[in-house]
GROMACS .gro file of C-alpha atoms in nm:
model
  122
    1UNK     CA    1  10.845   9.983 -13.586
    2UNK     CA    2  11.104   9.730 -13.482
    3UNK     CA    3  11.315  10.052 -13.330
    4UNK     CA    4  10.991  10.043 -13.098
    5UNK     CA    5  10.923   9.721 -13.050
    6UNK     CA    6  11.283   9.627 -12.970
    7UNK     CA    7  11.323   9.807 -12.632
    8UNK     CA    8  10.952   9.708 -12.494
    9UNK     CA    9  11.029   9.369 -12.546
   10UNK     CA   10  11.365   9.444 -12.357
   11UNK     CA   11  11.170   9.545 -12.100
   12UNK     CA   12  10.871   9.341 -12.041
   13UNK     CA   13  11.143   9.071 -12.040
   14UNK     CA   14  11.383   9.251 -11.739
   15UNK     CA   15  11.041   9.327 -11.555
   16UNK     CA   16  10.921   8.914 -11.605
   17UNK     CA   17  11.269   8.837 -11.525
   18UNK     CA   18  11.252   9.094 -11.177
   19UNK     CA   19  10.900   9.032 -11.073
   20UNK     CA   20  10.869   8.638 -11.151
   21UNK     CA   21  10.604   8.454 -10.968
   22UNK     CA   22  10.747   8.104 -10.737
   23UNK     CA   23  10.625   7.768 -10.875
   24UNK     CA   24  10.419   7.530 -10.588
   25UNK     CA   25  10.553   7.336 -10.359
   26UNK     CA   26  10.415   6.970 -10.457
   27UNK     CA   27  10.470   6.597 -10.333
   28UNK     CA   28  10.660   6.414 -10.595
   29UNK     CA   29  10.373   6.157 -10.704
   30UNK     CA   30  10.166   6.510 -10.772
   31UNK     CA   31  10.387   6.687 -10.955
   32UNK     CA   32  10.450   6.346 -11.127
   33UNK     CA   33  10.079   6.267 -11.229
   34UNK     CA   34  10.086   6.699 -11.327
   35UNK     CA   35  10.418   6.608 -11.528
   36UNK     CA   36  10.219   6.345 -11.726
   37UNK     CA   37   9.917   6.541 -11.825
   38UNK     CA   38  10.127   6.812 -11.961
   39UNK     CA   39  10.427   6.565 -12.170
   40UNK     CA   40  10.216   6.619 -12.458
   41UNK     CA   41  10.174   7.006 -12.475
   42UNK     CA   42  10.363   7.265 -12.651
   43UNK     CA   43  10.341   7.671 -12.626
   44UNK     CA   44  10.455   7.823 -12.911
   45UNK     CA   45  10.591   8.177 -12.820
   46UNK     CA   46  10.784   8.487 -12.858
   47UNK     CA   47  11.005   8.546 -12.564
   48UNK     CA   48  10.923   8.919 -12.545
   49UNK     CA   49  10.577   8.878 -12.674
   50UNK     CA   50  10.348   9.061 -12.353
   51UNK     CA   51  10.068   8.753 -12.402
   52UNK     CA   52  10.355   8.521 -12.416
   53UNK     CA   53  10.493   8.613 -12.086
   54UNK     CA   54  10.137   8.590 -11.943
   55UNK     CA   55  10.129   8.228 -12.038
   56UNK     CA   56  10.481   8.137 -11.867
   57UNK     CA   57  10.411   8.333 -11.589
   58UNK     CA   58  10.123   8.116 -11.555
   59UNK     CA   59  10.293   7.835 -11.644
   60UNK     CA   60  10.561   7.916 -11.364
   61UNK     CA   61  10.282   7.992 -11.095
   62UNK     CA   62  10.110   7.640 -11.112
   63UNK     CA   63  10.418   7.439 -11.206
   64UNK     CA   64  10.410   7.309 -11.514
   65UNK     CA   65  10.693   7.185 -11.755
   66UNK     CA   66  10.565   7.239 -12.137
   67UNK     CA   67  10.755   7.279 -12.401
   68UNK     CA   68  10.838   7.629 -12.534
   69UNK     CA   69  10.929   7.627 -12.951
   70UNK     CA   70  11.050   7.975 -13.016
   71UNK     CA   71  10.905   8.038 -13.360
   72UNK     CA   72  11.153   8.289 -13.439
   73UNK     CA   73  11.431   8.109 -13.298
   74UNK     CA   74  11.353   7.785 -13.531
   75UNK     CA   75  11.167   7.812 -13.887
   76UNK     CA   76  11.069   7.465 -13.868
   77UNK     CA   77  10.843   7.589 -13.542
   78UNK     CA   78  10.709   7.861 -13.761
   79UNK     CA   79  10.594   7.674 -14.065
   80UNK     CA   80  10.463   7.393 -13.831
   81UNK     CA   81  10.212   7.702 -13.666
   82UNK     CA   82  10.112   7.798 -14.015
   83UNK     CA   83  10.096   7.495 -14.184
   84UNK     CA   84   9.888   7.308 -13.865
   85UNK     CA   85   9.803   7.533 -13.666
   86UNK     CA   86   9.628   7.761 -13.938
   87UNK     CA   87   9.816   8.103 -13.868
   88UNK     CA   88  10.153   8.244 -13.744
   89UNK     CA   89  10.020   8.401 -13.386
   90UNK     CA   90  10.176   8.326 -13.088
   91UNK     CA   91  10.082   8.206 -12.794
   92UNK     CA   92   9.955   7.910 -12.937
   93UNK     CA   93   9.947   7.555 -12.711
   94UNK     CA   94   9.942   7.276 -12.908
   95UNK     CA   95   9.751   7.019 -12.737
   96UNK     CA   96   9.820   6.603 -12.850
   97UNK     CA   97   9.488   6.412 -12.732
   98UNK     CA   98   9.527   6.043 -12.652
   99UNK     CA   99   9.367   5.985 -12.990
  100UNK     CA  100   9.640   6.098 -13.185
  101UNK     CA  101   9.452   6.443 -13.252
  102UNK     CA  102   9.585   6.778 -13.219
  103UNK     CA  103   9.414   7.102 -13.126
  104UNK     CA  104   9.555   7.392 -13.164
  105UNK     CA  105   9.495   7.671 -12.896
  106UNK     CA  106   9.508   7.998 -12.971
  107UNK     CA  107   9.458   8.339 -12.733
  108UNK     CA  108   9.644   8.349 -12.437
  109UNK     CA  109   9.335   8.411 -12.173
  110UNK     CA  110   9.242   8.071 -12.333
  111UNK     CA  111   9.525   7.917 -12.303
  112UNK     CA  112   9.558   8.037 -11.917
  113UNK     CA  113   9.240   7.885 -11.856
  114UNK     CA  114   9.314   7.525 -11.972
  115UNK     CA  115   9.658   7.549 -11.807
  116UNK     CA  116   9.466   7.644 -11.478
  117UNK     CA  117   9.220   7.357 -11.552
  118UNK     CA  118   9.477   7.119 -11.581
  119UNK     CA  119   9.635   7.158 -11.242
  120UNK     CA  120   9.287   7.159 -11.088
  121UNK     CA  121   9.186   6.835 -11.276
  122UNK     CA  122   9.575   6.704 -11.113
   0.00000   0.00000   0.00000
């Protein structure tokens, strides 16, 4: 399997990498007050996972600077998705509330849609 897997994720990362979308063009006080909404965020991710990419593509298109936590780059990400986050799947944003709570987001089509959210809330 990982003789498959291996060259797809090769190439879904040359074709992100050839066709990425631009990031807006924003006053400084917006991207600022965007900046500040998303400090508390964090995408856990594959780099050559295909729902991954969707996410930082999106993330790319509107602009926004969230963390990205490699879970097979670090173990400590990895048992941090499992042990708070319930399960080891990827994407998964981890969302801080100003309460001190944490929700964990899973499915990237969700994930796109609070991202989007976000910068229309900004």
């Amino acid at each position: 399997m990982k003789a498959i897997r291996w060259p797809i994720g090769q190439l879904i990362l040359l074709l992100n990498l050839t066709f990425s979308p631009r990031s807006p063009k924003r006053a400084a006080d917006e991207q600022a007050k965007i900046d500040d909404k998303t400090r508390t965020l964090s995408l856990y991710q594959l780099p050559s996972c295909p729902f991954c990419v969707k996410v930082r593509r999106t993330m790319k298109r509107e602009g926004l600077k969230i963390e990205l936590r490699n879970i097979n780059g670090n173990n400590d990400y990895s048992a941090e998705l499992v042990r708070e986050g319930g399960k080891r799947k990827v994407p998964c944003l981890r969302i801080e509330k100003e309460d001190g709570q944490v929700q964990w987001l899973y499915e990237s089509s969700d994930v796109v849609s609070h991202l989007q959210a976000l910068t229309k809330a900004a």
